[in-house]
mmCIF file of C-alpha atoms in Angstrom:
data_model
loop_
_atom_site.group_PDB
_atom_site.id
_atom_site.type_symbol
_atom_site.label_atom_id
_atom_site.label_comp_id
_atom_site.label_asym_id
_atom_site.label_seq_id
_atom_site.Cartn_x
_atom_site.Cartn_y
_atom_site.Cartn_z
ATOM 1 C CA PRO A 162 118.447 108.551 88.918
ATOM 2 C CA ILE A 163 118.092 110.744 91.992
ATOM 3 C CA SER A 164 117.590 114.465 92.498
ATOM 4 C CA SER A 165 120.294 116.510 94.228
ATOM 5 C CA LYS A 166 117.864 117.398 97.038
ATOM 6 C CA VAL A 167 117.004 113.757 97.764
ATOM 7 C CA LEU A 168 120.706 112.884 97.640
ATOM 8 C CA SER A 169 121.597 115.726 100.046
ATOM 9 C CA ASP A 170 118.782 114.809 102.461
ATOM 10 C CA ASN A 171 119.823 111.152 102.567
ATOM 11 C CA LEU A 172 123.510 111.990 102.978
ATOM 12 C CA GLU A 173 122.624 114.351 105.820
ATOM 13 C CA LYS A 174 120.700 111.554 107.585
ATOM 14 C CA LEU A 175 123.598 109.129 107.132
ATOM 15 C CA VAL A 176 126.045 111.695 108.477
ATOM 16 C CA SER A 177 123.776 112.347 111.500
ATOM 17 C CA ALA A 178 123.559 108.596 112.107
ATOM 18 C CA GLY A 179 127.342 108.347 112.094
ATOM 19 C CA VAL A 180 127.412 105.966 109.112
ATOM 20 C CA VAL A 181 128.953 108.460 106.675
ATOM 21 C CA ARG A 182 131.716 111.030 107.224
ATOM 22 C CA ARG A 183 131.591 114.488 105.573
ATOM 23 C CA GLU A 184 134.812 116.405 104.861
ATOM 24 C CA ARG A 185 135.181 119.871 103.333
ATOM 25 C CA VAL A 186 137.709 119.737 100.485
ATOM 26 C CA SER A 187 137.629 123.418 99.480
ATOM 27 C CA LYS A 188 135.881 126.572 100.623
ATOM 28 C CA THR A 189 135.599 128.457 97.318
ATOM 29 C CA PRO A 190 134.021 126.868 95.436
ATOM 30 C CA LEU A 191 132.523 124.750 98.209
ATOM 31 C CA ARG A 192 133.414 121.110 97.674
ATOM 32 C CA VAL A 193 132.792 118.280 100.104
ATOM 33 C CA LYS A 194 133.783 114.639 100.174
ATOM 34 C CA TYR A 195 131.688 111.809 101.640
ATOM 35 C CA SER A 196 133.076 108.462 102.776
ATOM 36 C CA LEU A 197 132.087 105.596 105.052
ATOM 37 C CA SER A 198 132.929 106.138 108.712
ATOM 38 C CA SER A 199 134.302 103.280 110.828
ATOM 39 C CA ALA A 200 130.706 102.554 111.892
ATOM 40 C CA GLY A 201 129.723 102.480 108.216
ATOM 41 C CA GLN A 202 132.555 100.069 107.458
ATOM 42 C CA ASP A 203 131.324 97.788 110.267
ATOM 43 C CA LEU A 204 127.780 97.966 108.862
ATOM 44 C CA LEU A 205 128.836 97.005 105.326
ATOM 45 C CA PRO A 206 129.187 93.217 105.838
ATOM 46 C CA ILE A 207 125.799 93.167 107.614
ATOM 47 C CA ILE A 208 124.160 94.866 104.614
ATOM 48 C CA ASN A 209 125.910 92.423 102.264
ATOM 49 C CA ASP A 210 124.619 89.473 104.318
ATOM 50 C CA LEU A 211 121.069 90.890 104.174
ATOM 51 C CA ASP A 212 121.416 91.314 100.406
ATOM 52 C CA ARG A 213 122.600 87.719 100.031
ATOM 53 C CA TRP A 214 119.745 86.445 102.243
ATOM 54 C CA GLY A 215 117.217 88.412 100.183
ATOM 55 C CA ARG A 216 118.468 86.956 96.926
ATOM 56 C CA ASP A 217 118.352 83.407 98.334
ATOM 57 C CA HIS A 218 114.922 83.610 99.965
ATOM 58 C CA LEU A 219 112.948 86.413 98.313
ATOM 59 C CA GLN A 220 113.844 85.894 94.658
ATOM 60 C CA ASN A 221 110.474 84.374 93.747
ATOM 61 C CA GLN A 222 108.649 87.161 95.544
ATOM 62 C CA ASN A 223 110.228 90.015 93.581
ATOM 63 C CA VAL A 224 107.676 92.257 91.913
ATOM 64 C CA ASN A 225 107.587 91.572 88.191
ATOM 65 C CA TYR A 226 104.886 93.835 86.812
ATOM 66 C CA ALA A 227 104.732 95.608 83.475
ATOM 67 C CA VAL A 228 102.924 98.959 83.493
ATOM 68 C CA LEU A 229 101.452 99.621 80.056
ATOM 69 C CA ALA A 230 100.531 103.300 79.731
ATOM 70 C CA THR A 231 98.625 104.578 76.701
ATOM 71 C CA GLY A 232 98.345 108.180 75.582
ATOM 72 C CA LEU A 233 100.708 109.688 78.170
ATOM 73 C CA ASP A 234 103.260 112.167 76.833
ATOM 74 C CA SER A 235 106.995 111.485 76.904
ATOM 75 C CA SER A 236 107.822 113.719 79.884
ATOM 76 C CA ILE A 237 105.239 111.967 82.075
ATOM 77 C CA MET A 238 106.468 108.557 80.901
ATOM 78 C CA THR A 239 110.062 109.498 81.781
ATOM 79 C CA GLN A 240 109.081 110.615 85.291
ATOM 80 C CA LEU A 241 106.821 107.598 85.786
ATOM 81 C CA SER A 242 109.546 105.175 84.687
ATOM 82 C CA ALA A 243 112.106 106.824 86.988
ATOM 83 C CA SER A 244 109.710 106.643 89.945
ATOM 84 C CA LEU A 245 108.696 103.011 89.387
ATOM 85 C CA ASN A 246 111.867 101.484 87.930
ATOM 86 C CA GLN A 247 112.703 99.511 91.079
ATOM 87 C CA GLN A 248 109.558 97.387 90.877
ATOM 88 C CA TYR A 249 108.004 97.800 87.456
ATOM 89 C CA THR A 250 108.788 97.865 83.770
ATOM 90 C CA VAL A 251 106.965 100.821 82.209
ATOM 91 C CA GLU A 252 105.970 100.651 78.555
ATOM 92 C CA ARG A 253 104.135 103.278 76.529
ATOM 93 C CA CYS A 254 101.740 101.485 74.208
ATOM 94 C CA SER A 255 98.904 101.949 71.720
ATOM 95 C CA MET A 256 95.310 101.151 72.567
ATOM 96 C CA SER A 257 95.424 98.056 70.345
ATOM 97 C CA ARG A 258 98.422 96.766 72.330
ATOM 98 C CA ALA A 259 96.530 97.378 75.575
ATOM 99 C CA VAL A 260 93.524 95.483 74.216
ATOM 100 C CA SER A 261 95.711 92.512 73.246
ATOM 101 C CA VAL A 262 97.016 92.434 76.835
ATOM 102 C CA MET A 263 93.408 92.460 78.120
ATOM 103 C CA GLN A 264 92.449 89.595 75.817
ATOM 104 C CA GLU A 265 95.523 87.573 76.767
ATOM 105 C CA SER A 266 94.754 88.154 80.446
ATOM 106 C CA ASN A 267 91.164 87.012 79.947
ATOM 107 C CA SER A 268 92.253 83.781 78.290
ATOM 108 C CA ASN A 269 94.812 83.138 81.056
ATOM 109 C CA SER A 270 92.313 83.779 83.842
ATOM 110 C CA ASN A 271 89.881 81.339 82.214
ATOM 111 C CA SER A 272 92.497 78.578 82.254
ATOM 112 C CA ASP A 273 94.113 79.238 85.649
ATOM 113 C CA SER A 274 93.460 75.649 86.733
ATOM 114 C CA ASP A 275 95.744 74.366 83.956
ATOM 115 C CA ILE A 276 98.674 76.640 84.919
ATOM 116 C CA ASP A 277 101.322 75.461 87.355
ATOM 117 C CA HIS A 278 101.384 77.516 90.582
ATOM 118 C CA ASN A 279 105.112 78.287 90.212
ATOM 119 C CA GLN A 280 104.482 79.576 86.680
ATOM 120 C CA GLN A 281 101.797 81.891 88.038
ATOM 121 C CA GLU A 282 104.229 83.273 90.644
ATOM 122 C CA THR A 283 106.954 84.086 88.099
ATOM 123 C CA ALA A 284 104.728 85.127 85.175
ATOM 124 C CA GLN A 285 104.861 88.784 84.199
ATOM 125 C CA LYS A 286 101.778 90.727 85.275
ATOM 126 C CA HIS A 287 100.387 93.883 83.750
ATOM 127 C CA ILE A 288 98.835 97.129 84.920
ATOM 128 C CA LEU A 289 97.143 99.470 82.448
ATOM 129 C CA LEU A 290 97.102 103.267 82.687
ATOM 130 C CA ILE A 291 94.751 104.515 79.983
ATOM 131 C CA ASP A 292 94.643 108.214 79.141
ATOM 132 C CA TYR A 293 91.018 108.176 78.036
ATOM 133 C CA ASP A 294 90.951 111.634 76.434
ATOM 134 C CA ALA A 295 94.132 111.078 74.442
ATOM 135 C CA VAL A 296 92.989 107.767 72.967
ATOM 136 C CA ALA A 297 89.240 108.396 72.707
ATOM 137 C CA SER A 298 89.266 107.951 68.937
ATOM 138 C CA GLU A 299 91.090 104.625 69.261
ATOM 139 C CA LEU A 300 88.543 103.353 71.764
ATOM 140 C CA HIS A 301 85.940 103.260 68.991
ATOM 141 C CA ALA A 302 88.341 101.695 66.500
ATOM 142 C CA VAL A 303 89.171 98.643 68.610
ATOM 143 C CA SER A 304 87.011 95.998 70.198
ATOM 144 C CA ILE A 305 87.470 96.229 73.961
ATOM 145 C CA PRO A 306 86.657 93.097 75.986
ATOM 146 C CA ASP A 307 83.583 93.474 78.199
ATOM 147 C CA TYR A 308 85.677 92.341 81.122
ATOM 148 C CA HIS A 309 89.411 91.959 81.589
ATOM 149 C CA SER A 310 91.456 90.907 84.601
ATOM 150 C CA VAL A 311 94.217 93.484 84.025
ATOM 151 C CA PRO A 312 93.976 96.084 86.820
ATOM 152 C CA THR A 313 93.312 99.338 84.982
ATOM 153 C CA ALA A 314 93.285 103.045 85.843
ATOM 154 C CA VAL A 315 91.529 105.533 83.579
ATOM 155 C CA ILE A 316 93.024 109.028 83.341
ATOM 156 C CA VAL A 317 90.372 111.591 82.407
ATOM 157 C CA ASP A 318 89.822 115.331 82.069
ATOM 158 C CA GLY A 319 86.420 114.909 83.653
ATOM 159 C CA LEU A 320 84.151 111.999 84.378
ATOM 160 C CA SER A 321 81.603 111.194 81.680
ATOM 161 C CA ASP A 322 79.098 108.543 80.650
ATOM 162 C CA LYS A 323 81.532 107.329 77.982
ATOM 163 C CA LEU A 324 83.575 105.690 80.727
ATOM 164 C CA SER A 325 80.882 103.029 80.954
ATOM 165 C CA GLU A 326 82.533 101.495 77.870
ATOM 166 C CA LEU A 327 85.582 100.529 79.910
ATOM 167 C CA THR A 328 86.303 98.248 82.835
ATOM 168 C CA PHE A 329 88.541 100.111 85.284
ATOM 169 C CA HIS A 330 89.628 99.656 88.883
ATOM 170 C CA ALA A 331 90.761 103.234 89.585
ATOM 171 C CA GLU A 332 90.372 106.667 88.033
ATOM 172 C CA VAL A 333 92.765 109.612 87.963
ATOM 173 C CA THR A 334 91.326 113.031 87.187
ATOM 174 C CA LYS A 335 93.485 115.663 85.486
ATOM 175 C CA PRO A 336 95.452 117.610 86.556
ATOM 176 C CA PHE A 337 97.404 114.979 88.492
ATOM 177 C CA THR A 338 100.872 114.534 89.959
ATOM 178 C CA ILE A 339 103.403 111.750 89.379
ATOM 179 C CA ILE A 340 102.950 110.813 93.050
ATOM 180 C CA GLN A 341 99.223 110.295 92.427
ATOM 181 C CA LEU A 342 100.009 108.100 89.409
ATOM 182 C CA CYS A 343 102.517 106.040 91.403
ATOM 183 C CA ASP A 344 100.048 105.635 94.280
ATOM 184 C CA THR A 345 97.445 104.462 91.756
ATOM 185 C CA VAL A 346 99.872 101.869 90.352
ATOM 186 C CA GLU A 347 100.531 100.608 93.898
ATOM 187 C CA ARG A 348 96.782 100.247 94.504
ATOM 188 C CA LEU A 349 96.371 98.372 91.229
ATOM 189 C CA ALA A 350 99.253 96.038 92.124
ATOM 190 C CA GLN A 351 97.327 94.979 95.228
ATOM 191 C CA ILE A 352 94.366 93.993 93.042
ATOM 192 C CA ILE A 353 96.370 91.721 90.721
ATOM 193 C CA ASN A 354 96.337 88.699 93.027
ATOM 194 C CA ARG A 355 92.644 89.021 93.859
ATOM 195 C CA SER A 356 90.203 86.532 92.382
ATOM 196 C CA PRO A 357 88.374 87.502 89.151
ATOM 197 C CA GLU A 358 85.142 87.822 91.164
ATOM 198 C CA ALA A 359 86.773 90.247 93.617
ATOM 199 C CA GLN A 360 88.219 92.275 90.715
ATOM 200 C CA ARG A 361 84.785 92.522 89.129
ATOM 201 C CA LEU A 362 83.297 93.829 92.388
ATOM 202 C CA ILE A 363 86.106 96.389 92.802
ATOM 203 C CA ALA A 364 85.662 97.581 89.194
ATOM 204 C CA PHE A 365 81.899 97.823 89.638
ATOM 205 C CA GLY A 366 82.222 99.864 92.842
ATOM 206 C CA VAL A 367 84.774 102.276 91.335
ATOM 207 C CA LYS A 368 82.721 102.780 88.166
ATOM 208 C CA GLN A 369 79.541 103.311 90.183
ATOM 209 C CA ARG A 370 81.227 106.054 92.247
ATOM 210 C CA ALA A 371 82.697 107.634 89.089
ATOM 211 C CA MET A 372 79.302 107.735 87.360
ATOM 212 C CA TYR A 373 77.660 109.141 90.490
ATOM 213 C CA GLN A 374 80.240 111.949 90.696
ATOM 214 C CA SER A 375 79.754 112.605 86.985
ATOM 215 C CA VAL A 376 76.015 113.108 87.428
ATOM 216 C CA ILE A 377 76.595 115.491 90.358
ATOM 217 C CA SER A 378 79.185 117.467 88.369
ATOM 218 C CA ARG A 379 76.828 117.895 85.430
ATOM 219 C CA ALA A 380 73.976 118.921 87.726
ATOM 220 C CA ILE A 381 76.165 121.606 89.321
ATOM 221 C CA SER A 382 77.479 122.901 85.978
ATOM 222 C CA ASN A 383 73.932 123.119 84.548
ATOM 223 C CA ASP A 384 72.559 124.955 87.558
ATOM 224 C CA ILE A 385 71.620 128.572 86.702
ATOM 225 C CA GLU A 386 72.546 129.895 90.127
ATOM 226 C CA HIS A 387 75.939 128.230 89.839
ATOM 227 C CA HIS A 388 76.558 130.008 86.503
ATOM 228 C CA GLU A 389 75.506 133.367 87.977
ATOM 229 C CA LEU A 390 77.844 132.970 90.937
ATOM 230 C CA GLU A 391 80.666 131.893 88.622
ATOM 231 C CA THR A 392 80.127 134.988 86.429
ATOM 232 C CA GLU A 393 80.085 137.260 89.484
ATOM 233 C CA LEU A 394 83.281 135.676 90.801
ATOM 234 C CA ARG A 395 85.027 136.127 87.440
ATOM 235 C CA SER A 396 83.967 139.769 87.382
ATOM 236 C CA LEU A 397 85.335 140.341 90.886
ATOM 237 C CA CYS A 398 88.635 138.715 89.924
ATOM 238 C CA GLN A 399 88.960 140.996 86.886
ATOM 239 C CA LYS A 400 88.274 144.076 89.018
ATOM 240 C CA THR A 401 90.808 142.968 91.598
ATOM 241 C CA ASP A 402 93.447 142.502 88.917
ATOM 242 C CA SER A 403 92.814 145.918 87.337
ATOM 243 C CA ASP A 404 92.372 148.047 90.463
ATOM 244 C CA PRO A 405 95.523 149.421 92.124
ATOM 245 C CA LEU A 406 96.210 148.164 95.646
#
């Protein structure tokens, strides 16, 4: 899965580097053919050797994370899966499924001393992306653990006091881009191997900042002067739209 623009850009770089050869097959319609140059042919066994070395020595270090996203619509899930499919398995799940993952993670973190180190390295790890607004009703229907060691990002329309019900290590405010979501997943992946104590501190700091921003946002929205300025701005916009240039 690759866009035509990304494909064209990469082919152009390979052609400039002398690794790939570009030939025009026809003028109308324009058709071109790409093939390995002699330099590209010479590079091929080197790439194959690197691939073989990676499989022999880096196999146990391959990323094996499952991203469990709740409440995200199908189009976002498709884009997210396409963007992360090299390193992660993306699964759209219900809130109850997410909670079961939290509970399982809690029980595993409490018995880490009994788990073989090699098993820990190869065990599947999870990241949660929770669309808070889309699953708000479910949040009250399930019992969420007070603390869980699954790195979690909360996706919200706006920050609110209700977020205090969740443990989260990052927050994404709507509207957002797929790049922002992917960056958030990368940040969460770095938290996975931290100790439970470090994860608690990270979650506390993120939640504290989120609550602080929430209070400021409400103070601004409730300010009379702010409302007057907003009304005046809306009026000016309407006049601008209706008046001829």
